[in-house]
Coordinates of C-alpha atoms in Angstrom, one line a residue:
Chain W
M1 CA 27.9 -10.3 -18.5
N2 CA 24.7 -9.2 -20.3
R3 CA 22.6 -6.2 -19.7
L4 CA 20.2 -8.0 -17.4
T5 CA 23.0 -8.8 -14.9
L6 CA 24.4 -5.4 -15.1
W7 CA 21.3 -3.3 -14.6
P8 CA 20.7 -3.7 -10.9
L9 CA 24.1 -2.1 -10.1
C10 CA 23.4 0.7 -12.6
A11 CA 20.0 1.2 -11.1
A12 CA 21.4 1.4 -7.6
I13 CA 24.0 3.9 -8.7
A14 CA 21.4 6.0 -10.5
S15 CA 19.2 5.9 -7.4
V16 CA 21.9 6.9 -5.0
A17 CA 23.0 9.7 -7.3
S18 CA 19.4 11.0 -7.6
Y19 CA 18.9 11.0 -3.9
G20 CA 22.3 12.4 -3.3
A21 CA 21.5 15.4 -5.5
S22 CA 18.2 16.1 -3.9
T23 CA 18.6 15.3 -0.2
G24 CA 20.8 18.2 0.7
T25 CA 18.4 20.7 -0.6
A26 CA 15.4 19.3 1.2
E27 CA 17.2 18.9 4.5
A28 CA 18.6 22.4 4.7
D29 CA 15.8 23.5 7.0
A30 CA 14.1 20.2 7.5
P31 CA 12.9 19.5 11.1
S32 CA 14.5 17.0 13.3
L33 CA 12.1 14.3 14.2
S34 CA 11.1 12.2 17.2
H35 CA 8.5 9.6 17.6
D36 CA 6.4 7.6 19.9
T37 CA 4.2 4.5 19.3
V38 CA 0.5 5.3 19.6
L39 CA -0.7 1.7 19.1
S40 CA 1.0 -1.6 18.6
G41 CA 0.0 -5.2 18.1
L42 CA -2.7 -4.3 15.5
D43 CA -3.6 -6.6 12.7
N44 CA -2.6 -4.9 9.4
P45 CA -3.7 -1.3 10.3
W46 CA -4.9 0.2 7.0
D47 CA -6.0 3.8 7.6
M48 CA -6.8 6.5 10.2
A49 CA -9.0 9.5 10.5
F50 CA -9.0 12.2 13.2
L51 CA -11.5 14.4 14.9
P52 CA -10.2 17.8 16.1
D53 CA -9.9 16.6 19.8
G54 CA -7.6 13.7 18.7
T55 CA -10.2 11.0 18.6
M56 CA -8.8 8.5 16.0
F57 CA -10.9 6.1 13.9
F58 CA -8.8 3.3 12.5
T59 CA -9.3 0.3 10.4
E60 CA -7.6 -3.1 10.5
K61 CA -7.8 -5.1 7.2
C62 CA -9.2 -8.3 8.7
R63 CA -10.7 -7.1 12.0
G64 CA -12.7 -4.0 11.2
L65 CA -13.2 -0.5 12.5
S66 CA -12.2 0.8 15.9
V67 CA -11.8 4.2 17.6
M68 CA -9.1 5.4 20.0
M69 CA -10.4 8.0 22.3
P70 CA -8.3 11.0 23.3
D71 CA -7.4 9.3 26.6
G72 CA -6.0 6.3 24.7
E73 CA -8.9 3.9 25.3
V74 CA -9.6 1.8 22.2
R75 CA -13.2 0.7 21.4
P76 CA -14.1 -1.8 18.7
L77 CA -16.9 -0.5 16.6
L78 CA -17.6 -2.6 13.6
G79 CA -16.3 -6.2 13.1
M80 CA -15.9 -8.4 10.1
V81 CA -16.7 -12.1 9.6
R82 CA -13.5 -13.3 11.3
S83 CA -13.3 -10.7 14.1
S84 CA -14.7 -12.5 17.1
D85 CA -14.0 -9.8 19.8
F86 CA -16.4 -7.2 18.4
D87 CA -19.9 -6.8 19.7
D88 CA -21.2 -5.6 16.3
I89 CA -20.1 -7.8 13.5
H90 CA -21.3 -7.5 9.9
Y91 CA -20.8 -10.9 8.5
D92 CA -20.7 -9.8 4.9
L93 CA -17.4 -7.9 5.5
F94 CA -14.4 -10.1 4.8
C95 CA -10.7 -10.0 3.9
E96 CA -8.9 -11.9 1.2
G97 CA -5.4 -11.2 0.1
Q98 CA -5.0 -7.5 -0.3
A99 CA -8.7 -6.9 0.1
G100 CA -10.6 -6.2 3.4
M101 CA -11.4 -3.2 5.4
M102 CA -9.4 -0.3 4.0
G103 CA -9.9 3.5 4.0
V104 CA -11.8 5.6 6.5
A105 CA -12.9 9.3 6.3
I106 CA -14.9 11.6 8.6
D107 CA -17.7 13.7 7.3
P108 CA -16.9 17.4 7.2
D109 CA -20.2 17.9 9.1
F110 CA -19.5 15.2 11.7
D111 CA -20.5 17.4 14.6
S112 CA -24.0 17.6 13.3
N113 CA -24.5 14.3 11.5
R114 CA -22.0 11.9 13.2
R115 CA -21.2 10.3 9.9
I116 CA -18.0 8.4 8.8
Y117 CA -17.2 6.5 5.6
V118 CA -15.4 3.2 5.3
M119 CA -14.3 1.2 2.3
S120 CA -14.5 -2.6 2.7
T121 CA -14.8 -5.8 0.8
S122 CA -18.2 -7.4 1.1
S123 CA -19.9 -10.6 0.1
L124 CA -23.3 -9.0 -0.4
T125 CA -23.0 -8.9 -4.1
P126 CA -21.6 -12.1 -5.6
P127 CA -18.8 -12.8 -6.2
G128 CA -17.9 -10.0 -3.8
S129 CA -17.3 -6.3 -4.3
N130 CA -15.7 -3.4 -2.6
R131 CA -18.1 -1.0 -1.0
V132 CA -18.1 2.5 0.5
M133 CA -20.2 2.4 3.7
R134 CA -21.7 5.4 5.5
L135 CA -22.0 4.9 9.2
E136 CA -23.3 7.0 12.1
V137 CA -21.3 7.0 15.3
S138 CA -23.1 7.1 18.6
E139 CA -22.7 10.1 20.9
G140 CA -20.7 8.0 23.3
F141 CA -18.3 6.7 20.6
D142 CA -19.2 3.1 21.6
S143 CA -21.1 1.9 18.5
V144 CA -22.0 2.7 14.9
A145 CA -25.4 2.4 13.3
N146 CA -27.5 3.1 10.2
R147 CA -25.0 1.5 7.8
T148 CA -25.8 2.7 4.3
D149 CA -23.6 1.4 1.4
I150 CA -23.3 4.4 -0.8
V151 CA -21.1 2.7 -3.4
T152 CA -21.7 -1.0 -3.9
D153 CA -20.1 -1.9 -7.2
I154 CA -16.3 -1.4 -7.0
P155 CA -14.8 -4.6 -8.4
F156 CA -13.2 -7.3 -6.3
K157 CA -10.9 -10.1 -7.7
P158 CA -12.6 -13.3 -6.7
R159 CA -10.2 -15.9 -8.1
S160 CA -6.5 -16.6 -8.5
S161 CA -4.8 -15.8 -11.8
A162 CA -1.5 -16.6 -13.4
H163 CA 0.3 -13.5 -12.3
P164 CA 2.8 -12.4 -9.6
F165 CA 0.8 -11.8 -6.4
G166 CA -2.1 -13.4 -8.4
G167 CA -4.2 -14.5 -5.4
P168 CA -7.8 -13.4 -4.9
G169 CA -8.3 -9.9 -3.6
A170 CA -5.6 -8.1 -5.6
H171 CA -5.6 -4.4 -6.4
N172 CA -8.5 -2.7 -4.6
G173 CA -7.1 0.8 -4.2
G174 CA -9.0 1.6 -1.0
R175 CA -8.4 5.2 0.1
V176 CA -11.3 7.5 0.9
R177 CA -10.7 11.2 1.5
F178 CA -12.8 14.4 1.5
N179 CA -11.4 17.3 -0.5
P180 CA -11.6 20.4 1.7
G181 CA -11.8 22.5 -1.4
D182 CA -15.0 21.1 -2.8
G183 CA -16.4 19.0 0.1
F184 CA -16.8 15.8 -2.1
L185 CA -15.6 12.3 -1.2
Y186 CA -12.9 10.9 -3.4
V187 CA -12.6 7.1 -3.6
T188 CA -9.6 5.3 -5.1
T189 CA -9.8 1.9 -6.7
G190 CA -7.6 -0.7 -8.4
D191 CA -7.6 -2.8 -11.5
T192 CA -8.2 -6.2 -9.8
H193 CA -5.7 -7.9 -12.2
N194 CA -8.4 -7.5 -14.9
G195 CA -7.1 -6.1 -18.2
E196 CA -10.5 -4.6 -19.1
V197 CA -11.1 -2.7 -16.0
P198 CA -8.9 0.4 -16.0
Q199 CA -10.1 1.9 -19.4
S200 CA -13.6 0.6 -19.0
P201 CA -16.2 3.4 -19.0
T202 CA -18.5 1.5 -16.6
L203 CA -16.4 -0.8 -14.4
L204 CA -15.3 1.2 -11.3
G205 CA -11.9 -0.4 -10.8
G206 CA -8.7 1.5 -11.7
K207 CA -10.5 4.8 -11.1
V208 CA -10.8 7.8 -8.8
L209 CA -14.4 8.4 -8.0
R210 CA -15.8 11.8 -6.8
I211 CA -19.1 11.6 -5.1
D212 CA -21.4 13.2 -2.5
T213 CA -22.2 11.6 0.8
D214 CA -25.2 9.7 -0.6
G215 CA -22.9 8.2 -3.3
N216 CA -24.2 10.3 -6.2
A217 CA -21.8 11.6 -8.8
A218 CA -20.4 15.1 -8.0
P219 CA -21.0 17.6 -10.7
D220 CA -18.4 18.3 -13.4
N221 CA -16.4 15.1 -12.9
G222 CA -15.4 15.5 -16.5
A223 CA -15.1 11.9 -17.7
P224 CA -15.8 11.3 -21.4
D225 CA -19.3 10.7 -22.7
G226 CA -20.6 7.3 -21.8
F227 CA -18.6 7.0 -18.6
D228 CA -20.2 6.4 -15.3
P229 CA -20.7 9.9 -14.0
R230 CA -19.0 9.1 -10.6
I231 CA -15.7 8.7 -12.4
Y232 CA -13.3 11.6 -11.9
G233 CA -10.2 9.8 -13.2
Y234 CA -9.6 6.5 -15.0
G235 CA -6.9 4.3 -16.4
F236 CA -5.1 3.6 -13.1
R237 CA -3.5 0.4 -11.8
N238 CA -3.8 0.5 -8.0
V239 CA -4.3 3.9 -6.3
Q240 CA -3.7 3.7 -2.6
G241 CA -2.9 7.4 -2.0
I242 CA -4.7 10.6 -2.5
A243 CA -4.2 14.0 -1.0
F244 CA -5.2 17.6 -1.8
R245 CA -2.6 20.3 -2.3
P246 CA -3.3 22.9 0.4
S247 CA -2.7 25.9 -2.0
D248 CA -5.3 24.9 -4.6
H249 CA -6.9 21.7 -3.4
R250 CA -5.8 19.9 -6.5
P251 CA -6.0 16.1 -6.0
V252 CA -2.7 14.2 -6.3
I253 CA -2.6 10.5 -6.3
A254 CA 0.1 7.9 -5.4
E255 CA 0.0 4.6 -7.3
H256 CA 1.7 1.2 -7.1
G257 CA 3.7 0.4 -10.2
P258 CA 4.0 -3.2 -11.5
W259 CA 7.6 -4.3 -11.6
H260 CA 8.5 -0.7 -12.4
S261 CA 7.4 2.9 -12.0
D262 CA 5.4 3.9 -8.9
E263 CA 3.7 7.1 -9.9
I264 CA 2.7 10.4 -8.4
T265 CA 0.1 12.1 -10.6
A266 CA -1.7 15.5 -10.2
L267 CA -5.2 14.9 -11.5
V268 CA -7.4 16.9 -13.9
P269 CA -11.1 16.3 -14.0
G270 CA -11.9 13.3 -16.3
G271 CA -8.3 12.6 -16.9
N272 CA -6.9 9.3 -18.1
G273 CA -4.0 7.8 -16.2
G274 CA -2.9 5.9 -19.3
W275 CA -2.8 2.3 -17.7
D276 CA -4.1 -0.2 -20.2
P277 CA -3.0 -3.8 -19.5
R278 CA -5.3 -5.4 -22.0
P279 CA -3.7 -8.0 -24.3
N280 CA -3.3 -7.2 -28.0
M281 CA -2.8 -3.5 -27.2
A282 CA 0.1 -1.2 -28.1
G283 CA 2.0 -3.9 -29.9
R284 CA 1.6 -6.5 -27.2
G285 CA 0.2 -9.9 -27.9
D286 CA -1.6 -12.4 -25.7
C287 CA -0.9 -12.3 -21.9
P288 CA -1.5 -14.7 -19.0
D289 CA -5.2 -14.6 -18.1
N290 CA -5.7 -11.6 -20.3
Y291 CA -3.7 -9.2 -18.2
C292 CA -0.4 -7.9 -19.3
G293 CA 0.3 -5.8 -16.2
Y294 CA 3.5 -7.6 -15.2
E295 CA 4.7 -8.5 -18.6
P296 CA 7.1 -9.0 -20.3
N297 CA 8.9 -11.9 -18.5
Q298 CA 6.6 -11.4 -15.5
M299 CA 8.2 -14.0 -13.3
E300 CA 11.8 -12.9 -13.7
G301 CA 13.8 -9.8 -13.0
M302 CA 14.7 -7.4 -15.8
D303 CA 15.5 -3.8 -16.5
P304 CA 12.6 -1.7 -15.2
E305 CA 13.2 0.7 -18.1
A306 CA 12.7 -2.1 -20.6
R307 CA 9.6 -3.2 -18.8
A308 CA 8.2 0.4 -18.8
A309 CA 8.8 0.7 -22.6
W310 CA 6.8 -2.5 -23.2
M311 CA 4.0 -2.0 -20.6
P312 CA 4.0 1.6 -19.5
M313 CA 2.2 2.8 -16.4
T314 CA 1.2 5.9 -18.4
D315 CA 1.0 5.1 -22.1
L316 CA 1.4 8.4 -23.8
E317 CA 1.7 6.9 -27.2
T318 CA -1.7 5.2 -27.2
Y319 CA -3.2 7.9 -25.1
P320 CA -1.5 11.2 -25.9
D321 CA -3.8 13.2 -23.7
A322 CA -3.2 11.0 -20.6
M323 CA -2.0 12.7 -17.5
P324 CA 1.8 12.4 -17.2
P325 CA 3.2 11.5 -13.8
A326 CA 5.0 14.2 -11.8
W327 CA 7.4 11.5 -10.6
D328 CA 7.9 7.8 -11.3
N329 CA 10.1 6.8 -8.4
N330 CA 13.1 6.6 -10.7
M331 CA 11.3 3.9 -12.6
L332 CA 11.2 1.6 -9.6
S333 CA 8.2 -0.2 -8.1
Q334 CA 8.5 -0.2 -4.3
G335 CA 4.9 -0.3 -3.1
M336 CA 4.0 3.4 -3.1
S337 CA 0.9 3.7 -0.9
S338 CA -0.5 6.6 1.1
A339 CA 0.0 10.3 0.5
V340 CA -0.5 13.4 2.5
F341 CA 0.5 17.1 2.3
L342 CA 2.1 18.4 5.4
E343 CA 0.8 21.7 6.7
G344 CA 2.2 24.0 9.5
D345 CA 5.2 26.1 10.3
Q346 CA 6.5 23.4 12.7
W347 CA 7.5 21.4 9.6
G348 CA 9.9 24.1 8.4
D349 CA 10.8 23.6 4.8
W350 CA 8.5 20.6 4.6
N351 CA 5.4 22.8 5.1
G352 CA 3.3 22.2 2.0
R353 CA 5.4 19.2 0.9
L354 CA 3.8 16.0 -0.2
L355 CA 4.7 12.8 1.7
V356 CA 4.3 9.4 0.3
G357 CA 4.8 6.1 2.1
L358 CA 6.6 3.2 0.4
M359 CA 5.9 -0.2 1.7
G360 CA 9.1 -1.6 0.1
I361 CA 9.6 -4.4 -2.3
G362 CA 12.6 -5.5 -4.3
F363 CA 12.6 -7.8 -7.3
G364 CA 15.4 -9.2 -9.3
G365 CA 17.9 -6.9 -7.6
T366 CA 15.9 -3.7 -7.3
P367 CA 16.3 -2.0 -3.9
V368 CA 13.5 -2.6 -1.4
G369 CA 13.1 1.1 -0.5
Q370 CA 10.9 0.9 2.6
R371 CA 10.6 4.6 3.5
I372 CA 8.7 7.9 3.5
D373 CA 9.6 10.4 0.8
V374 CA 9.2 14.1 1.0
I375 CA 8.3 15.6 -2.4
D376 CA 8.3 19.2 -3.6
L377 CA 5.7 19.1 -6.4
A378 CA 6.0 21.6 -9.2
E379 CA 3.2 24.2 -9.4
D380 CA 1.9 22.7 -12.7
G381 CA 1.9 19.2 -11.2
L382 CA 3.9 17.9 -14.1
S383 CA 7.3 17.4 -12.3
V384 CA 9.0 17.5 -9.0
H385 CA 11.5 20.1 -7.8
D386 CA 12.9 17.8 -5.2
V387 CA 12.5 14.4 -3.6
S388 CA 14.2 13.4 -0.4
E389 CA 13.9 10.5 2.0
M390 CA 12.6 11.3 5.5
P391 CA 15.2 10.5 8.1
L392 CA 13.0 8.2 10.2
P393 CA 13.2 8.6 14.0
M394 CA 12.2 4.9 14.3
G395 CA 12.7 1.8 12.2
S396 CA 11.2 1.5 8.8
G397 CA 8.2 -0.6 8.0
R398 CA 5.6 -1.2 5.3
F399 CA 4.1 2.3 5.4
R400 CA 0.4 1.8 4.6
S401 CA -1.1 5.0 5.8
L402 CA 0.1 8.5 6.5
V403 CA -2.2 11.1 8.1
Q404 CA -1.6 14.5 9.7
G405 CA -3.3 14.6 13.0
P406 CA -5.1 17.6 14.5
D407 CA -2.0 18.2 16.7
G408 CA 0.0 18.9 13.5
N409 CA 2.0 15.7 13.9
L410 CA 2.3 12.9 11.4
Y411 CA 0.7 9.6 12.1
A412 CA 2.1 6.6 10.2
A413 CA 0.7 3.1 10.2
I414 CA 2.7 0.1 9.1
D415 CA 1.4 -3.3 8.1
E416 CA 3.3 -5.0 10.9
G417 CA 0.8 -3.5 13.4
D418 CA 2.1 -0.2 14.7
I419 CA 0.8 3.3 14.4
Y420 CA 3.5 5.9 15.1
R421 CA 3.3 9.6 15.9
I422 CA 6.2 11.5 14.2
V423 CA 6.8 14.9 15.8
P424 CA 8.9 17.7 14.4
D425 CA 11.0 19.2 17.1
Chain Y
M1 CA 18.7 -10.7 20.9
K2 CA 21.6 -12.7 19.6
T3 CA 22.6 -13.6 23.2
A4 CA 19.0 -14.8 23.8
I5 CA 19.1 -16.9 20.7
L6 CA 22.4 -18.5 21.6
L7 CA 21.0 -19.4 25.0
A8 CA 17.9 -20.7 23.5
A9 CA 19.8 -22.8 21.0
L10 CA 22.1 -24.2 23.7
A11 CA 19.2 -24.9 26.0
A12 CA 17.3 -26.7 23.2
G13 CA 20.4 -28.6 22.3
G14 CA 19.0 -29.0 18.8
F15 CA 22.3 -28.2 17.0
G16 CA 25.6 -29.9 17.1
A17 CA 28.3 -27.9 18.8
G18 CA 27.0 -24.8 20.6
Q19 CA 29.5 -22.4 18.9
A20 CA 28.5 -23.7 15.4
A21 CA 24.8 -23.2 16.3
A22 CA 25.4 -19.6 17.4
A23 CA 27.2 -18.8 14.2
D24 CA 24.5 -20.3 12.1
L25 CA 21.7 -18.4 14.0
A26 CA 23.5 -15.1 13.8
A27 CA 24.1 -15.5 10.1
G28 CA 20.5 -16.5 9.7
E29 CA 19.3 -13.5 11.7
E30 CA 21.4 -11.2 9.6
R31 CA 20.1 -12.7 6.3
Y32 CA 16.5 -12.6 7.6
G33 CA 17.0 -8.9 8.3
V34 CA 18.0 -8.3 4.7
N35 CA 15.8 -10.7 2.7
C36 CA 12.7 -11.6 4.8
V37 CA 11.8 -9.1 7.5
N38 CA 10.2 -6.6 5.1
C39 CA 7.3 -8.9 4.3
H40 CA 7.3 -11.6 7.0
G41 CA 8.0 -9.1 9.8
R42 CA 9.9 -8.9 13.0
T43 CA 8.0 -11.8 14.5
G44 CA 7.5 -13.9 11.4
R45 CA 3.8 -13.6 11.6
G46 CA 3.5 -12.1 8.1
M47 CA 1.5 -9.1 7.0
A48 CA -0.6 -7.8 4.1
S49 CA -0.7 -10.7 1.6
F50 CA 2.5 -12.2 2.9
P51 CA 2.0 -15.4 5.0
S52 CA 3.1 -16.2 8.5
I53 CA 6.1 -18.4 8.9
A54 CA 5.9 -18.5 12.7
G55 CA 5.7 -22.0 14.1
R56 CA 7.2 -23.6 11.0
D57 CA 10.1 -26.0 11.6
A58 CA 13.5 -25.8 9.9
E59 CA 12.7 -28.7 7.6
F60 CA 9.6 -26.9 6.2
I61 CA 11.5 -23.6 5.6
T62 CA 14.4 -25.4 4.0
S63 CA 12.0 -27.3 1.7
R64 CA 10.2 -24.2 0.6
L65 CA 13.3 -22.1 0.0
K66 CA 14.8 -24.8 -2.1
S67 CA 11.6 -25.1 -4.1
Y68 CA 11.6 -21.4 -4.8
R69 CA 15.3 -21.5 -5.7
A70 CA 14.4 -24.3 -8.2
R71 CA 11.6 -22.1 -9.7
E72 CA 8.8 -24.3 -8.4
T73 CA 5.6 -22.3 -8.0
V74 CA 4.2 -22.5 -4.5
G75 CA 1.5 -19.9 -3.9
P76 CA 0.8 -16.5 -5.4
N77 CA 4.0 -14.8 -4.2
S78 CA 6.3 -17.2 -6.0
A79 CA 7.8 -14.7 -8.4
L80 CA 9.0 -12.6 -5.5
M81 CA 10.3 -15.7 -3.7
F82 CA 12.1 -16.9 -6.9
S83 CA 13.9 -13.5 -7.0
L84 CA 14.9 -13.7 -3.3
A85 CA 15.8 -17.4 -3.1
D86 CA 17.9 -17.2 -6.3
E87 CA 20.8 -15.8 -4.4
L88 CA 20.7 -18.1 -1.4
S89 CA 23.4 -20.9 -1.0
D90 CA 22.6 -24.1 0.8
E91 CA 24.4 -22.7 3.8
D92 CA 22.2 -19.5 3.7
I93 CA 19.1 -21.6 3.6
A94 CA 20.3 -23.8 6.5
N95 CA 21.1 -20.7 8.6
L96 CA 17.8 -19.0 7.7
S97 CA 15.7 -22.1 8.5
A98 CA 17.4 -22.6 11.8
F99 CA 16.9 -18.9 12.8
I100 CA 13.2 -18.9 11.8
A101 CA 12.4 -22.2 13.5
E102 CA 14.2 -21.2 16.7
T103 CA 13.0 -17.6 16.9
F104 CA 9.4 -17.6 15.7
R105 CA 8.1 -20.6 17.6

């Protein structure tokens, strides 16, 4: 038996041991949880954003933007090209593969300006791009108007490529969040299976952007000379989670790994995430369609550690000043997506902890790992004190979005179409 | 759910002996819960970039799974399907195909 046939067992044992060591600590004063289903039958719900009274805006990847009022009534607001049951359809908005309508955020001054922000794929700029749209919500919450696209040039993958999951629309990032510490809007993007994108100073894929509500660069983003001033962080693969630590508002991202190493990274202004899937870099040769992101041996299972050595998520040899991850999911890739910091005494020991949702994927014997993890991030952001798996009060699912509501409860959207409310008892 | 599936199978009469059909469907359901539900979902309608398999007949599912097991590329998710189909026996594929065709009509 060779190493490749032995490793899944070893990985499973290592994973169990790791969780066994950490779970007891985290659960000592962890809350018991109950849940109810807020909405079901949705079409790939992607993100939610709440007003203080419980009004919930939510996106569905191929349908568009809707709002659920505090009494539970759902009102469609902004449809896409294939969503026939919306009164207001913007025909440039479309979904393809992983792309479509994604993140949503509410302006900190919503009470006075009625503004919300939505990231979506659009056909307005050939061959398609991802855009951040600013919308104004009517007083009666029954329509949106005055669409202004404040970012228009986030790359979209228009064609198939010779990679796993190589269809059009791959790797868009897609989360939009306001940092309560500085008031700026942070936008996460993905590498679109394009080797040139993550380290590019001008292409906005594989980045974290930090902008004002008109789309202008925030001051002191810190990226190197020659970079687009909107760039706050670069060198990422596919960032679908961003949250701000309550104690100091430091941005922390959650990122999909390739066939290895999902990563949690605490950002510094202008920092490099160290992802560089270009061919002929760091000892690598040519790669399929000029993207090495799943190599080596991209169509077959192999030891994630060997993969990570060959095509690291954070290449600290090539980029010694890159931001090291605080946690790499035990070198597994399991579809790490949304992130949120829990706040409030009702969460017991989890007050202040970082939650990340994992959509779950296994390859060549790696465990699927569909779950929500509770992470105790070190003060310096360079490691974790503890990681434990949330004991779910409902079944697991592909956890796409995690948001804490104004009632202090956790809201979790799964791709299958449900939004759950998880309540600490 | 298994009772309902058994009744459906018997009513449909699409399998040989009723008892054998129930065993196949139950085994297929169990395998679906391990290998397939994470991406194709509880109702087989797919999600994210994973396609719907609802409404597909057993012959189609069998053909696809055998193609993936033989490392034949069919669509952008082939690498993932290679990995999953690799461990399936002919019996597993027959059970899965019957379960999917019967349940996700």
